[in-house]
GROMACS .gro file of C-alpha atoms in nm:
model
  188
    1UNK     CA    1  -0.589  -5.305  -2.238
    2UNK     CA    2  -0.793  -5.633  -2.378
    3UNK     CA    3  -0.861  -5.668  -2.717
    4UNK     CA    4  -0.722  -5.318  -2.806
    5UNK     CA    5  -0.617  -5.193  -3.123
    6UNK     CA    6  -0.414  -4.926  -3.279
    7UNK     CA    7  -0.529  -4.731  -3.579
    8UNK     CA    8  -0.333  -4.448  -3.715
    9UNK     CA    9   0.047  -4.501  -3.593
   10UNK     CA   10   0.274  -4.309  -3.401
   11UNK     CA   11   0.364  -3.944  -3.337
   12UNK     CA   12   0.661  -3.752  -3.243
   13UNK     CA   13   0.681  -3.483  -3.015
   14UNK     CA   14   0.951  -3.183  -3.065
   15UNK     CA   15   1.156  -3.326  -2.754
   16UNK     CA   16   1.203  -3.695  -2.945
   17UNK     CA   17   0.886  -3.860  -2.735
   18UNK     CA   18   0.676  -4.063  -2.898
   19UNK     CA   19   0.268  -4.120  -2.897
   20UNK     CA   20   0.059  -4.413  -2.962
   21UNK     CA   21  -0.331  -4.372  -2.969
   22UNK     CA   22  -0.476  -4.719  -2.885
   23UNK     CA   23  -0.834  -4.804  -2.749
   24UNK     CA   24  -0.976  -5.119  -2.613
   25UNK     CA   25  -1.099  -5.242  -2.283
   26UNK     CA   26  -0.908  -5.287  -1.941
   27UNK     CA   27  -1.172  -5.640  -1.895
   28UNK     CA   28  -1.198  -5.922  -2.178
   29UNK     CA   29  -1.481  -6.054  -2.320
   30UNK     CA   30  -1.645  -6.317  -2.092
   31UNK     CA   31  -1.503  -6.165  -1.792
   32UNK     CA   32  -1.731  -6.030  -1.509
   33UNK     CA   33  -1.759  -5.607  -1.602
   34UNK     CA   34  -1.734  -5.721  -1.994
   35UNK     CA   35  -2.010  -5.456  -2.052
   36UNK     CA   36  -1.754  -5.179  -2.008
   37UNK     CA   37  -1.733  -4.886  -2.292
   38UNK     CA   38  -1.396  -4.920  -2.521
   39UNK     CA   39  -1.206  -4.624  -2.441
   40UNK     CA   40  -0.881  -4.466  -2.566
   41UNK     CA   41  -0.554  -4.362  -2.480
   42UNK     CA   42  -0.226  -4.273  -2.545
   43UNK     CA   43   0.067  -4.496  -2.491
   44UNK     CA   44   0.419  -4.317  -2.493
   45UNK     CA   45   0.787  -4.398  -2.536
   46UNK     CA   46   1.097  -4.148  -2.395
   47UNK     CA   47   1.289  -4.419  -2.549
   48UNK     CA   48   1.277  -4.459  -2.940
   49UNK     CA   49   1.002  -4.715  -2.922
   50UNK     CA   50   1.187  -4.929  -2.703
   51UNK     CA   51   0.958  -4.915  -2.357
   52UNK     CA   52   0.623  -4.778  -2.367
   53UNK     CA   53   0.422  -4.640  -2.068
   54UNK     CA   54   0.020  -4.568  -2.036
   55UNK     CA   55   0.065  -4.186  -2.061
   56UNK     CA   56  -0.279  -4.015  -2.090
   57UNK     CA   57  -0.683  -4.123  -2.153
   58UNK     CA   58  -0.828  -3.982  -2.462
   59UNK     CA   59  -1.173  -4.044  -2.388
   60UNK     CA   60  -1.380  -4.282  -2.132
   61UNK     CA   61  -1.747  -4.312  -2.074
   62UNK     CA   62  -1.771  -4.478  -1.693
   63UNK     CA   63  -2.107  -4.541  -1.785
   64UNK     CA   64  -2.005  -4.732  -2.060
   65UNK     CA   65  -2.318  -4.573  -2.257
   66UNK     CA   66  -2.047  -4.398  -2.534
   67UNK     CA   67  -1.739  -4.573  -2.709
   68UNK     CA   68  -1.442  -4.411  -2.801
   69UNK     CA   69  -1.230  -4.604  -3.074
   70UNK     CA   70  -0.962  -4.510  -3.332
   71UNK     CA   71  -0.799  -4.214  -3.231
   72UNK     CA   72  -0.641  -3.964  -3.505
   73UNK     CA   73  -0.398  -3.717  -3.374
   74UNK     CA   74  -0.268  -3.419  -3.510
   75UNK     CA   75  -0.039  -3.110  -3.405
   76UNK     CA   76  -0.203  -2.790  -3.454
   77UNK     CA   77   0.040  -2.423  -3.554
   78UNK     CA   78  -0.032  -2.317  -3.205
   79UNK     CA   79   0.152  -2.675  -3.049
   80UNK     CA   80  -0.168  -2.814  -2.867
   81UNK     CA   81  -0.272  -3.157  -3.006
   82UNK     CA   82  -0.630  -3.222  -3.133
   83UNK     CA   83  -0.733  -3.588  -3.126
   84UNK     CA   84  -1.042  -3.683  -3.354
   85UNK     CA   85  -1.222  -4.069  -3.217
   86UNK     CA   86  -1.515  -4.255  -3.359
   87UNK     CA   87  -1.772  -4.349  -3.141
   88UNK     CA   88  -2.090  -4.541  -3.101
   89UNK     CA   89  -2.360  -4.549  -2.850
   90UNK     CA   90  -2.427  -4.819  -2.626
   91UNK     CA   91  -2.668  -5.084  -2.593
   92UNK     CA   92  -2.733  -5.064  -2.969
   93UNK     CA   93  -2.332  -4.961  -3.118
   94UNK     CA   94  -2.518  -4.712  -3.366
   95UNK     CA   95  -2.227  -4.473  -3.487
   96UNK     CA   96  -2.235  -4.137  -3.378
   97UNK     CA   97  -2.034  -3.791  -3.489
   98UNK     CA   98  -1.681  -3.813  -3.437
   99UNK     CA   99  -1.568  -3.689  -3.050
  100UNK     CA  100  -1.277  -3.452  -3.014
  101UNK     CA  101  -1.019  -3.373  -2.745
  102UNK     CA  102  -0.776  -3.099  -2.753
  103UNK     CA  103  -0.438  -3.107  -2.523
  104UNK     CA  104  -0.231  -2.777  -2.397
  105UNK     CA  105   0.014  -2.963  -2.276
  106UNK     CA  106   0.144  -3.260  -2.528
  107UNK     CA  107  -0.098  -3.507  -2.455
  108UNK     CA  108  -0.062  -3.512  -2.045
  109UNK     CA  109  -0.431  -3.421  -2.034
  110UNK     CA  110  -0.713  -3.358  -2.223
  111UNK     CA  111  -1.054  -3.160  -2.252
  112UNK     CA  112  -1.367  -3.372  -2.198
  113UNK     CA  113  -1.461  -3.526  -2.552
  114UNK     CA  114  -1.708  -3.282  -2.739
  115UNK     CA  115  -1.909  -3.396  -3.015
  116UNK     CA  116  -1.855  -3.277  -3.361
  117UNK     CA  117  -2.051  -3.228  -3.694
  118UNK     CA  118  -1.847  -3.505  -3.872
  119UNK     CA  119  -2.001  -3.808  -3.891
  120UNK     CA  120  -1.790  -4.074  -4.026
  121UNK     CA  121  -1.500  -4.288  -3.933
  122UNK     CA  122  -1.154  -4.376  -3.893
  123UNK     CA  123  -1.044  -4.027  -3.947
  124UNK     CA  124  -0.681  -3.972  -4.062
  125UNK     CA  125  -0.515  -3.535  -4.011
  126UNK     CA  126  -0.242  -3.363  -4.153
  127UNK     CA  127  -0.103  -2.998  -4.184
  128UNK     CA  128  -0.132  -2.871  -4.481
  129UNK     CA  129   0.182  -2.614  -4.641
  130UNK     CA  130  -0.047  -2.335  -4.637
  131UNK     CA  131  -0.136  -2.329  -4.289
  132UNK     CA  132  -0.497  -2.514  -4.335
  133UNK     CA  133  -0.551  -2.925  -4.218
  134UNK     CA  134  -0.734  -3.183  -4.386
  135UNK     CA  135  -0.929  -3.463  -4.190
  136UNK     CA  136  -0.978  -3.749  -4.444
  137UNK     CA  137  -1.233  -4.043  -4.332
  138UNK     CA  138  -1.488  -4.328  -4.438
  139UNK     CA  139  -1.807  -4.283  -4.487
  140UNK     CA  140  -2.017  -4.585  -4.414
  141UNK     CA  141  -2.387  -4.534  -4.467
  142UNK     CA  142  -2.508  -4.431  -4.838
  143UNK     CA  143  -2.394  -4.259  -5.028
  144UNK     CA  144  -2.039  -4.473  -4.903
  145UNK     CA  145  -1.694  -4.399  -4.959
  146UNK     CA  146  -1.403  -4.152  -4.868
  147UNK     CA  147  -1.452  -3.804  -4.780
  148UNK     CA  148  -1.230  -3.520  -4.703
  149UNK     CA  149  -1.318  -3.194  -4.494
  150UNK     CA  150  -1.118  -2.883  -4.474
  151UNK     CA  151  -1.022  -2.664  -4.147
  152UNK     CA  152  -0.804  -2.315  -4.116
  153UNK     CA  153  -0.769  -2.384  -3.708
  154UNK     CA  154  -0.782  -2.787  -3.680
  155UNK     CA  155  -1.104  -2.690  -3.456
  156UNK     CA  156  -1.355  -2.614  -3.656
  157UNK     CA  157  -1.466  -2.811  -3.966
  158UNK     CA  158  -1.623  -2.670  -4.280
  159UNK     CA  159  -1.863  -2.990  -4.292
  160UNK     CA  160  -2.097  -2.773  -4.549
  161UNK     CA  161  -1.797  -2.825  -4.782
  162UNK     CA  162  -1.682  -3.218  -4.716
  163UNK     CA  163  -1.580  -3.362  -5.037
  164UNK     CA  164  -1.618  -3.680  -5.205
  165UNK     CA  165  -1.304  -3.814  -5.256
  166UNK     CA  166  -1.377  -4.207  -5.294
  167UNK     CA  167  -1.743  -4.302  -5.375
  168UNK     CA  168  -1.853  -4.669  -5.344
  169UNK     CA  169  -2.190  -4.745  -5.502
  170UNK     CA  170  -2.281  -5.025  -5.223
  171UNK     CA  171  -2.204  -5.082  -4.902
  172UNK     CA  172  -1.879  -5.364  -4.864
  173UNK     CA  173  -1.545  -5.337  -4.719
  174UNK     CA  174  -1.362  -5.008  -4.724
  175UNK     CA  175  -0.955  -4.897  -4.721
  176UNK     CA  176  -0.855  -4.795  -4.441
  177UNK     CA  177  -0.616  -4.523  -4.532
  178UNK     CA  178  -0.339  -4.305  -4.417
  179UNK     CA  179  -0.203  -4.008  -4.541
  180UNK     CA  180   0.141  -3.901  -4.688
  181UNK     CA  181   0.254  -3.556  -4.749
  182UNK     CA  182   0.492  -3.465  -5.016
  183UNK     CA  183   0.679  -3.185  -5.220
  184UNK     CA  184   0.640  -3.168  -5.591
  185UNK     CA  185   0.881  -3.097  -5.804
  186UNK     CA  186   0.786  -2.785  -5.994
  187UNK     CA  187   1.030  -2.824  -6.221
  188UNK     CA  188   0.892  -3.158  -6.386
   0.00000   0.00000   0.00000
Protein backbone atom coordinates (compact mmCIF):
# COMPACT_ATOMS: atom_id res chain seq x y z
CA UNK A 1 0.00 0.00 0.00
CA UNK A 2 0.86 3.95 -0.74
CA UNK A 3 0.71 6.31 1.81
CA UNK A 4 -0.71 3.78 4.38
CA UNK A 5 -0.75 3.99 7.94
CA UNK A 6 -1.10 1.93 10.99
CA UNK A 7 -3.20 2.97 13.92
CA UNK A 8 -3.73 0.76 16.84
CA UNK A 9 -0.67 -1.86 16.87
CA UNK A 10 -0.43 -5.39 16.72
CA UNK A 11 -2.34 -8.49 17.87
CA UNK A 12 -1.58 -11.94 18.80
CA UNK A 13 -3.37 -14.86 17.93
CA UNK A 14 -3.50 -18.07 20.42
CA UNK A 15 -1.13 -20.03 17.89
CA UNK A 16 1.84 -17.10 18.28
CA UNK A 17 0.66 -15.24 14.77
CA UNK A 18 0.60 -11.90 14.69
CA UNK A 19 -1.93 -9.07 13.08
CA UNK A 20 -1.36 -5.68 11.82
CA UNK A 21 -4.45 -3.52 10.72
CA UNK A 22 -3.09 -0.96 8.18
CA UNK A 23 -5.11 1.05 5.48
CA UNK A 24 -3.97 3.14 2.62
CA UNK A 25 -4.08 2.95 -1.11
CA UNK A 26 -2.49 0.32 -3.57
CA UNK A 27 -1.94 3.84 -6.21
CA UNK A 28 -0.08 7.15 -4.93
CA UNK A 29 -1.16 10.40 -5.17
CA UNK A 30 -0.56 11.85 -8.69
CA UNK A 31 -0.69 8.52 -10.22
CA UNK A 32 -3.33 7.65 -12.91
CA UNK A 33 -6.46 5.73 -10.58
CA UNK A 34 -5.38 8.26 -7.56
CA UNK A 35 -9.19 8.62 -6.99
CA UNK A 36 -9.30 5.16 -5.44
CA UNK A 37 -11.10 4.70 -1.82
CA UNK A 38 -8.39 4.02 1.17
CA UNK A 39 -9.11 0.65 2.25
CA UNK A 40 -7.85 -1.65 5.03
CA UNK A 41 -6.25 -4.71 5.79
CA UNK A 42 -4.50 -6.92 7.81
CA UNK A 43 -0.86 -7.63 7.48
CA UNK A 44 0.42 -10.85 9.37
CA UNK A 45 3.63 -12.38 10.67
CA UNK A 46 4.08 -16.51 11.47
CA UNK A 47 7.39 -15.24 12.40
CA UNK A 48 7.68 -12.93 15.58
CA UNK A 49 7.48 -9.80 13.51
CA UNK A 50 10.25 -10.74 11.44
CA UNK A 51 8.41 -11.19 7.74
CA UNK A 52 5.06 -9.93 7.22
CA UNK A 53 2.58 -11.07 4.49
CA UNK A 54 -0.81 -9.22 3.13
CA UNK A 55 -3.15 -11.69 4.96
CA UNK A 56 -6.80 -10.49 4.70
CA UNK A 57 -8.92 -7.05 3.46
CA UNK A 58 -10.87 -5.44 6.16
CA UNK A 59 -12.93 -3.35 4.12
CA UNK A 60 -12.82 -1.94 0.31
CA UNK A 61 -15.26 0.19 -1.55
CA UNK A 62 -14.38 -0.60 -5.53
CA UNK A 63 -16.33 2.30 -6.12
CA UNK A 64 -14.19 4.24 -4.14
CA UNK A 65 -17.49 6.18 -2.90
CA UNK A 66 -16.69 4.87 1.07
CA UNK A 67 -13.22 4.96 2.95
CA UNK A 68 -12.18 2.63 5.37
CA UNK A 69 -9.25 3.90 7.69
CA UNK A 70 -7.91 3.01 11.18
CA UNK A 71 -8.84 -0.30 11.99
CA UNK A 72 -9.36 -1.38 15.84
CA UNK A 73 -9.38 -5.03 16.48
CA UNK A 74 -10.48 -6.94 19.22
CA UNK A 75 -11.03 -10.75 20.27
CA UNK A 76 -14.41 -11.45 21.36
CA UNK A 77 -15.20 -14.65 24.44
CA UNK A 78 -16.55 -16.63 21.60
CA UNK A 79 -12.78 -16.37 19.51
CA UNK A 80 -14.16 -14.50 16.34
CA UNK A 81 -12.48 -11.08 15.87
CA UNK A 82 -14.55 -7.86 15.51
CA UNK A 83 -12.75 -5.04 13.70
CA UNK A 84 -14.24 -1.42 14.25
CA UNK A 85 -12.88 1.33 10.99
CA UNK A 86 -13.66 4.97 10.51
CA UNK A 87 -14.90 6.00 7.41
CA UNK A 88 -15.85 8.89 5.26
CA UNK A 89 -17.80 9.31 2.15
CA UNK A 90 -16.46 10.22 -1.03
CA UNK A 91 -16.36 13.13 -3.15
CA UNK A 92 -16.86 15.32 -0.06
CA UNK A 93 -14.66 13.01 2.98
CA UNK A 94 -17.66 13.89 5.44
CA UNK A 95 -17.20 11.28 8.37
CA UNK A 96 -19.63 8.73 8.69
CA UNK A 97 -20.57 5.97 11.64
CA UNK A 98 -17.90 3.68 12.31
CA UNK A 99 -18.06 0.27 9.83
CA UNK A 100 -17.63 -3.13 11.41
CA UNK A 101 -16.40 -6.54 10.27
CA UNK A 102 -16.57 -9.65 12.21
CA UNK A 103 -14.14 -12.83 11.34
CA UNK A 104 -14.99 -16.74 12.22
CA UNK A 105 -11.97 -17.71 11.30
CA UNK A 106 -8.91 -15.42 12.78
CA UNK A 107 -8.94 -12.81 10.38
CA UNK A 108 -8.75 -15.10 6.96
CA UNK A 109 -12.04 -13.45 5.96
CA UNK A 110 -14.45 -11.16 6.88
CA UNK A 111 -18.27 -10.14 6.73
CA UNK A 112 -19.05 -7.22 4.39
CA UNK A 113 -18.55 -3.90 6.54
CA UNK A 114 -21.97 -2.93 8.24
CA UNK A 115 -22.55 0.39 9.50
CA UNK A 116 -22.90 1.10 13.12
CA UNK A 117 -24.56 3.69 15.50
CA UNK A 118 -21.12 5.04 16.66
CA UNK A 119 -20.10 7.92 15.15
CA UNK A 120 -16.70 8.94 16.01
CA UNK A 121 -13.17 8.00 15.37
CA UNK A 122 -10.07 6.22 15.86
CA UNK A 123 -11.70 3.71 18.03
CA UNK A 124 -9.45 1.75 20.46
CA UNK A 125 -11.31 -2.18 22.25
CA UNK A 126 -10.52 -4.17 25.05
CA UNK A 127 -12.06 -7.08 27.18
CA UNK A 128 -13.07 -6.16 30.13
CA UNK A 129 -12.56 -8.82 33.55
CA UNK A 130 -16.14 -9.14 33.80
CA UNK A 131 -16.92 -10.41 30.53
CA UNK A 132 -18.20 -6.85 29.00
CA UNK A 133 -15.77 -4.62 26.24
CA UNK A 134 -15.24 -1.08 26.08
CA UNK A 135 -14.74 0.81 22.67
CA UNK A 136 -13.03 4.15 23.59
CA UNK A 137 -12.84 6.91 20.65
CA UNK A 138 -12.66 10.74 19.60
CA UNK A 139 -15.25 12.66 19.12
CA UNK A 140 -14.67 15.40 16.63
CA UNK A 141 -17.66 17.62 16.03
CA UNK A 142 -19.15 19.62 19.20
CA UNK A 143 -19.48 18.84 21.88
CA UNK A 144 -15.48 17.35 21.19
CA UNK A 145 -13.50 15.08 23.12
CA UNK A 146 -13.17 11.34 24.26
CA UNK A 147 -15.96 9.07 24.67
CA UNK A 148 -16.37 5.60 25.84
CA UNK A 149 -19.32 3.09 24.99
CA UNK A 150 -20.06 -0.12 26.68
CA UNK A 151 -20.98 -3.69 25.03
CA UNK A 152 -21.86 -7.30 26.83
CA UNK A 153 -21.24 -9.17 23.18
CA UNK A 154 -18.53 -6.78 21.36
CA UNK A 155 -21.58 -6.56 18.71
CA UNK A 156 -23.85 -4.47 19.87
CA UNK A 157 -23.19 -1.01 21.41
CA UNK A 158 -25.22 0.67 24.12
CA UNK A 159 -24.70 4.15 22.19
CA UNK A 160 -27.83 5.56 24.44
CA UNK A 161 -25.25 5.24 27.25
CA UNK A 162 -21.71 6.59 25.58
CA UNK A 163 -19.88 8.48 28.13
CA UNK A 164 -17.90 11.50 28.24
CA UNK A 165 -14.70 10.66 29.23
CA UNK A 166 -12.48 13.69 27.80
CA UNK A 167 -14.42 16.91 26.90
CA UNK A 168 -12.66 19.65 24.86
CA UNK A 169 -14.51 22.97 24.79
CA UNK A 170 -13.28 23.81 21.02
CA UNK A 171 -12.42 22.05 18.29
CA UNK A 172 -8.14 21.59 18.00
CA UNK A 173 -5.96 18.65 17.98
CA UNK A 174 -6.95 15.56 19.90
CA UNK A 175 -4.80 12.40 21.67
CA UNK A 176 -4.86 9.74 19.99
CA UNK A 177 -5.03 7.09 22.62
CA UNK A 178 -4.59 3.50 23.41
CA UNK A 179 -5.64 1.50 26.06
CA UNK A 180 -3.88 -0.50 28.89
CA UNK A 181 -5.46 -2.98 31.12
CA UNK A 182 -4.32 -3.62 34.57
CA UNK A 183 -4.87 -5.43 38.02
CA UNK A 184 -5.17 -3.40 41.15
CA UNK A 185 -3.87 -4.22 44.06
CA UNK A 186 -6.67 -4.57 46.57
CA UNK A 187 -4.59 -4.66 49.20
CA UNK A 188 -3.22 -0.94 48.88
Amino acid sequence: LKHGGVRSGCWELPNGSILMGLYGRIRGYEEEGEGESTRSALMRSDDKGENWEYFSTLGYDPASIIDYEEPALLRLNDSRLVCFMRTHRNPTSDAHNMAMVVSEDDGFSWTPPKFTNIWGYPADLISLQDGRYLMVYGYRRPPYGTRGVISEDGINWDVKNEFIIRFKKKKGSFSFFTKIKFRINESC
